[in-house]
Structure formats: C-alpha cells, structure tokens
XYZ file of C-alpha atoms in Angstrom:
329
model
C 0.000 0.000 0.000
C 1.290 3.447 -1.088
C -0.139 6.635 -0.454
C 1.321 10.364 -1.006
C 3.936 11.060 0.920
C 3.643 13.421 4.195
C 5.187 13.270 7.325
C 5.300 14.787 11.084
C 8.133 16.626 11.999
C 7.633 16.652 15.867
C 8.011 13.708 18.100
C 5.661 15.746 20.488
C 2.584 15.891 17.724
C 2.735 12.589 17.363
C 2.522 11.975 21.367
C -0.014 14.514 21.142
C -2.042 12.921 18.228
C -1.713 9.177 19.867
C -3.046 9.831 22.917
C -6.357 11.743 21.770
C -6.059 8.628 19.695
C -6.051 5.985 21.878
C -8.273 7.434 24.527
C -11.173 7.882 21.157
C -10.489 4.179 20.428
C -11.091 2.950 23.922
C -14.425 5.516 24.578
C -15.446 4.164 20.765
C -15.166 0.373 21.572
C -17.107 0.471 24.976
C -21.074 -1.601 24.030
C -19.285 -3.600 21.199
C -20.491 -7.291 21.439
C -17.544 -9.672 21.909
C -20.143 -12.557 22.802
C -18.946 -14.451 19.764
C -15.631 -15.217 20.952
C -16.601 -16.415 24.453
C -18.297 -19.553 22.818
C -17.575 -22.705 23.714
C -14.243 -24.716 21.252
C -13.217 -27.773 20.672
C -9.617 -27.639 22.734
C -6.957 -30.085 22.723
C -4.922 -30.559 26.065
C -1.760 -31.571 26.954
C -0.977 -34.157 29.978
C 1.937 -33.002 31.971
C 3.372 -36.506 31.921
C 3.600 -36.803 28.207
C 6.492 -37.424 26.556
C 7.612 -35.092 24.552
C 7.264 -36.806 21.512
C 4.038 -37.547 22.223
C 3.093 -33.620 22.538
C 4.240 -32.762 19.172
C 1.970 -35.656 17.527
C -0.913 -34.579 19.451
C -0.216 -30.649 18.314
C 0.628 -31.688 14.391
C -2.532 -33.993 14.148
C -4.417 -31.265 15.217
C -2.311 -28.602 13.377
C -2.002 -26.174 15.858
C -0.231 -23.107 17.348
C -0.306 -23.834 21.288
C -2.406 -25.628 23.707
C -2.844 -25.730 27.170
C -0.983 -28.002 29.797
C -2.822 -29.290 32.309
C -1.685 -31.103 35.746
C -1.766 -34.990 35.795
C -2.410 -34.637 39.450
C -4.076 -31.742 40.310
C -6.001 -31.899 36.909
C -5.254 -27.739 37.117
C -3.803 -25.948 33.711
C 0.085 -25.144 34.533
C 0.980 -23.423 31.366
C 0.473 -23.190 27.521
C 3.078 -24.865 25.346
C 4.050 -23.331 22.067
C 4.571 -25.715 18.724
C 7.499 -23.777 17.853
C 8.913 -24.033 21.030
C 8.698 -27.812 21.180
C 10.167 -27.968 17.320
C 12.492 -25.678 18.436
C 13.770 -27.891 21.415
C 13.889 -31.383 19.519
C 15.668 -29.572 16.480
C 18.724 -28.719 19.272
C 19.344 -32.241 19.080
C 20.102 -32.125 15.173
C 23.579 -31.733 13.946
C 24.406 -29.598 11.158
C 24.765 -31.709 7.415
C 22.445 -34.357 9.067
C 19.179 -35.401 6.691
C 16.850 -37.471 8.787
C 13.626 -36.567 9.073
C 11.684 -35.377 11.951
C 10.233 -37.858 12.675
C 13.824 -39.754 12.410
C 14.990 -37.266 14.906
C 12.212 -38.010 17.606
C 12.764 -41.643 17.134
C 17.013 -41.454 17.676
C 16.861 -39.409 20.579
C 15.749 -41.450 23.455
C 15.373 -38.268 25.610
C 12.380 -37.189 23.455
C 10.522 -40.761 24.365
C 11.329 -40.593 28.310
C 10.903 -36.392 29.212
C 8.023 -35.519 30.490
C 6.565 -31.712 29.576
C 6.616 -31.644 33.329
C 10.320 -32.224 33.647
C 11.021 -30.255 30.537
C 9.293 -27.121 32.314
C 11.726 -27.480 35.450
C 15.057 -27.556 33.323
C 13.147 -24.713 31.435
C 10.404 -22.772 33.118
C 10.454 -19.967 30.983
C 9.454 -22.932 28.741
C 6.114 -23.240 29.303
C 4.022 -19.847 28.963
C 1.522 -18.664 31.778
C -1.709 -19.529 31.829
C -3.730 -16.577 33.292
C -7.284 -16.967 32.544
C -9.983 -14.269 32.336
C -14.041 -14.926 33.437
C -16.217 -15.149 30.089
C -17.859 -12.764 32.446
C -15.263 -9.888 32.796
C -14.561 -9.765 29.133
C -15.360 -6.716 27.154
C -13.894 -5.235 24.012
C -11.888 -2.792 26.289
C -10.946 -5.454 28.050
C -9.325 -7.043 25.193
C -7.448 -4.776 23.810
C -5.946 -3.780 27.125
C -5.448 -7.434 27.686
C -4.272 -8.606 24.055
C -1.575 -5.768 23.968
C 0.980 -7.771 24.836
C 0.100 -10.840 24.767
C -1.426 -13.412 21.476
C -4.170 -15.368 23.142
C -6.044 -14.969 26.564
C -7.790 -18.177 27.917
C -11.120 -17.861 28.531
C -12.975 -19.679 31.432
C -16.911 -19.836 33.123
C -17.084 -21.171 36.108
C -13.855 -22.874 36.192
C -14.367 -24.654 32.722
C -12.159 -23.447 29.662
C -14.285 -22.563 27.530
C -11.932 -21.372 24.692
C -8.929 -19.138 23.723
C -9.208 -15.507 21.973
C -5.874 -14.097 19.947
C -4.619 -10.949 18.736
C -6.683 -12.163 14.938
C -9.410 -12.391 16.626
C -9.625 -9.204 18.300
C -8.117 -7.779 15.049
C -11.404 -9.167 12.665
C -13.861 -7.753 15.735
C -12.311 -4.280 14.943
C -12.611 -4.778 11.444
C -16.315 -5.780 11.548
C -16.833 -2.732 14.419
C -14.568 -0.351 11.882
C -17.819 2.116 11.809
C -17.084 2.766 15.645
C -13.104 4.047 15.543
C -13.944 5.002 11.575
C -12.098 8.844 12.359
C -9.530 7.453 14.668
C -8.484 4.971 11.963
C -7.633 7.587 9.419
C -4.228 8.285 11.526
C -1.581 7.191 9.209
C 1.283 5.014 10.733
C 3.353 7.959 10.764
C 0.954 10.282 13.144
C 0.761 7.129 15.579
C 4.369 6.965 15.939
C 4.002 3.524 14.181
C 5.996 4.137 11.911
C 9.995 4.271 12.831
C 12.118 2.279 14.849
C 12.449 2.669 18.219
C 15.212 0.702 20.636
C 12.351 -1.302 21.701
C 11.328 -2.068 17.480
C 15.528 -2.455 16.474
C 14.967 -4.179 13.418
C 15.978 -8.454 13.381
C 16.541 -9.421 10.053
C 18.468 -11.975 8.047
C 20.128 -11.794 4.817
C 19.960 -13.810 1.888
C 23.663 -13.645 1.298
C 24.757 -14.840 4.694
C 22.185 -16.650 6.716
C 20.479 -19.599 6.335
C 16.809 -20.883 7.910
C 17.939 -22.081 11.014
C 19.714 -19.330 11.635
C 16.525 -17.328 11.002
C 14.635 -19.748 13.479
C 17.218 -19.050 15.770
C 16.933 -15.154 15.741
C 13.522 -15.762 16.704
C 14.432 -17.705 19.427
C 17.341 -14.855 20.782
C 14.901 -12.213 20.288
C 12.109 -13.713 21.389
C 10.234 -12.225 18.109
C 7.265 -13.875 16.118
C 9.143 -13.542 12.755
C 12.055 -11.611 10.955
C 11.746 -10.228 7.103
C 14.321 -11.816 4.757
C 15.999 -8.807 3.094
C 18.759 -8.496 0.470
C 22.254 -6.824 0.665
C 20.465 -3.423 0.003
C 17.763 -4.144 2.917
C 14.851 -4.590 0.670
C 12.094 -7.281 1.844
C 12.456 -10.715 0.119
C 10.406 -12.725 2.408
C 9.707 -13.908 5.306
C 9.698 -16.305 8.007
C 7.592 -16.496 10.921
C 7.779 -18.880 14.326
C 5.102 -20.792 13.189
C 6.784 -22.585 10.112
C 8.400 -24.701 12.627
C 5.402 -26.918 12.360
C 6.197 -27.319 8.955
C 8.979 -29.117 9.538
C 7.451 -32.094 11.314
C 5.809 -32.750 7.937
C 7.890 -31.642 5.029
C 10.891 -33.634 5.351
C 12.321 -31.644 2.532
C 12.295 -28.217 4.270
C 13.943 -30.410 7.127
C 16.246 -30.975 4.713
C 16.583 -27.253 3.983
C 17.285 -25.834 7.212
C 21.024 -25.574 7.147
C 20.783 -24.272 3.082
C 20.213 -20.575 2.094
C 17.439 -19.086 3.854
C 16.588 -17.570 0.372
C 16.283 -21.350 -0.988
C 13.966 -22.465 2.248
C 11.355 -19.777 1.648
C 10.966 -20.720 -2.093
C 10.634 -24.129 -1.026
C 7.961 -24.243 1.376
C 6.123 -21.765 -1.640
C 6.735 -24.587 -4.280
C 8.884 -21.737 -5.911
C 6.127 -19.119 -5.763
C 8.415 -17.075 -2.887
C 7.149 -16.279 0.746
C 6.628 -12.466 0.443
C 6.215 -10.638 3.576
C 3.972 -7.743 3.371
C 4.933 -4.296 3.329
C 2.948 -1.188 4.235
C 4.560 2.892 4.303
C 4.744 5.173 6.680
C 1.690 6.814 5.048
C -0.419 3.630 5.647
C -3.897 4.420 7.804
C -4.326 1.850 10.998
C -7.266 1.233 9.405
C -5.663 0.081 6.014
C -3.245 -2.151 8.145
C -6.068 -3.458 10.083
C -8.153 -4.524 7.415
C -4.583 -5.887 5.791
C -3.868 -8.058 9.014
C -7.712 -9.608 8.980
C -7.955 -10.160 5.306
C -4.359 -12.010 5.028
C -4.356 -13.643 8.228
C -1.672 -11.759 8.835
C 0.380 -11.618 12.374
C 2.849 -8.589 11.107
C 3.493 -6.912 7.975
C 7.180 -4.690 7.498
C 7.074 -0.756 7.000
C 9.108 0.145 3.896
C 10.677 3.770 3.153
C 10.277 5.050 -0.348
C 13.279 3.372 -2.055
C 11.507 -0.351 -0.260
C 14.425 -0.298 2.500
C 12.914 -2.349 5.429
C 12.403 -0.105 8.290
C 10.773 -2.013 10.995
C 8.329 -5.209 11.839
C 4.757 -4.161 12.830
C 3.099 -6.152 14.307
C -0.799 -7.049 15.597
C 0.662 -6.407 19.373
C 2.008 -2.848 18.141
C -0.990 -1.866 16.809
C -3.146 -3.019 19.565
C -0.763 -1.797 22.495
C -0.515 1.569 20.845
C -4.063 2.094 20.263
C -4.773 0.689 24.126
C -1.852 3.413 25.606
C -3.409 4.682 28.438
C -2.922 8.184 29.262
C-alpha cells in the first residue's frame, strides 16, 4: 500500500495525536459485542506426563499453534506450550549436514521418548508460557485490547471450565467488523501514531539472503524472542519472510527439514513450491485502518514498514498496533 507522501516533523505531535487517539479508540469500543468469541471450542490438552514426543503428535494432528498443559495430578492448567517451542527444542538435538527426518529425529533421541513436559518445564520454566485466565464474564472489548496488547491469546474460562482461547486475529477481525465505531480514529496514518519508525524497543531483526540460512533465522527468533524476521537483500529490501510458526512445517515436510542448514533464500521458495514467501509491506503513510483490514484479510500476524526506495524499516506487528491504540494516558 502506497499513499502520497507526508510526514510529522515533531516527536511531540505525534505523542499529542496518539493519545487523543487511543483514549477515542477505547471511549469508541465500549457496548461492542464480543459474545462471539466467548463460545464454547473444541480444545486439545496436553498431559503433563507426556512425553515429549508424544506432545508434538498430538499438536501436528491437530495442526495447531499452542495448547494448554494441564496437571496430571491436580487436573489444574500449569501453562500453555508453544509448537514452535517444542520444534524448536527437539531440532537442538540435530547436527548440522544431518538429513533425517523429523520424525527420524524423535525416534534417535531417546530423551524425546522418556521427558516428560513436566520435567522439561523445570530444566526450562520460561518454557512453558503462563496460563492466566480471564471470566467469560469480565470480558469486554476494552478489556481485550488492554489485555491482548501484549500478549497473542487470553484463555477464557466460566465457572472454572475453559471454555476457549481468543488471539490478537481475533480481536483484530472484531475491529474490522466494528470499523464504523473508531472510523475517524483509523484515518491516523502510521506515521501520526508513531508507528511508523524504529524505536530501541522495534531495532529491526533481520536476516540476509547472502549470509544466513533458515535455522539461523529460526534461531533469531528464538534470541529475540520475536514472532518472525523479514528476509531482506544486501540493500535491505524485503524478500520474504519467516515467521515462528513454520516450525510446524517441519514435522511434515521432510524436505524443508532438509533445507534448514541451506540458504534461507532457498527455504522460503521451497515451502512456496517456488512461488516465494513475500512478507507484506505497508509505508509510513499507511492508515491503521488500512493495516487493520490488511492483518484480517491475510491472516496476517505482522506486515514490514518500507521507506520510499523499499528499505525495510521495521516489523509491525498485531501487538504494536493493539498496544498503541490501548496506551493509556
């Protein structure tokens, strides 16, 4: 998306125009249903006492992004395990030049048929991520976007049952199907909501065609403890990208298992069957709403803000544009 160019000169007008901003966006979302995403799912759990193995079939079969653990014992949730995390932990156990397959992988390493998630959370507990629930009752579009600011799902319980989980997307289509109510407010471009440079807390993670390869990409996610990073050329133009998710990918494409210690450039055309993996870029003069409406329509998490020659500036992502349109003033 391209759009004239115009810009703000003062850091202070752009404080100034964010927080009439966000306090508009909050006052507009207050009586907007959210009843729809309270309803009762179909959730898969995780024992503590399986093997770890045994957690990444149960999370490919049902191709998904996290699910909850929940005490063997105490039959209480402990924590929400991450796919990526778990691909990320059995593919420390691969050597670099070796081909077998996933599934290969699980098999040779004993450790992944006799650890527990439970034990794997006490070598690691950063490894498991909280579970703080929030009462079907409490929950209000304000509510969500101060919750969802910095964080990509919230579980949802009534009366001590989970009833379901409810992400950064989905908060992201409610505003898109509420636009009429924070219509005005979304006119802002990125640039008036400060959304649009990078910031010590936005340093751009990136890697490079010419040097990196896929794991090391996986890897910067890891470090950084970021979602994805763009894949940019020597003159810092946007490629492609890979996000933390296409580690599930790996447990069924044993040729992009194959492809992890190649050229990250190679990896991205191959899980596209040659068509590329684009990221999505946006300008400075891109309206919230136009990136809104971008995220929901794509099923997009993030999409990459691009100066006028198409240098990469900075990763936006759902949680930026939620957390700055939640600031509290």
């Amino acid at each position: 998306m391209h759009t004239s160019s115009r810009c703000y000169n003062s850091s202070r007008q752009q404080r100034t125009a964010s927080a009439s901003m966000s306090s508009a966006f909050l006052k507009a979302l207050e009586g907007v249903p959210v009843a729809d995403l309270v309803q009762q799912r179909e959730l898969v759990c995780i024992d503590s006492n399986a093997r770890v193995s045994d957690a990444v079939k149960a999370l490919d079969e049902k191709w998904i992004l996290c699910a909850p653990v929940r005490d063997s014992a105490t039959g209480r949730y402990i924590g929400l395990i991450e796919t990526s995390g778990l691909v990320m932990h059995v593919l420390g156990a691969l050597s670099e030049g070796e081909t077998q397959t996933f599934g290969d992988l699980l098999l040779s390493h004993s450790q992944f048929g006799h650890t527990t998630i439970a034990e794997l959370a006490a070598q690691n507990p950063s490894f498991l991520k909280p579970y703080e629930p929030v009462q079907a009752s409490q929950i209000t579009a304000v509510s969500l976007v101060q919750i969802l600011c910095n964080r990509y799902r919230v579980p949802i319980e009534r009366d001590g049952k989970l009833l379901s989980f409810v992400t950064q997307t989905d908060l992201i289509r409610l505003l898109v199907k509420h636009a009429s109510s924070w219509a005005a407010i979304g006119q802002q471009t990125l640039s008036q909501a400060g959304l649009a440079a990078t910031t010590s807390s936005t340093a751009l993670v990136s890697a490079s065609t010419a040097k990196h390869t896929a794991w090391d990409a996986f890897c910067m996610m890891r470090d950084h403890n970021v979602g994805a990073v763009p894949i940019v050329d020597a003159s810092n133009c946007l490629v492609g990208n890979i996000s933390a998710r296409e580690a599930r990918y790996i447990v069924r494409e044993p040729r992009l298992m194959v492809m992890l210690f190649g050229p990250v450039s190679e990896w991205i055309k191959t899980k596209s069957d040659g068509r590329g993996s684009s990221g999505v870029s946006v300008t400075a003069e891109t309206t919230i709403s136009q990136v809104v409406e971008l995220m929901a329509k794509e099923h997009l998490h993030r999409v990459y803000v691009q100066d006028g020659e198409h240098h990469v500036l900075r990763t936006l992502t759902l949680g930026d544009v939620i957390n700055r349109l939640a600031a509290m003033h």
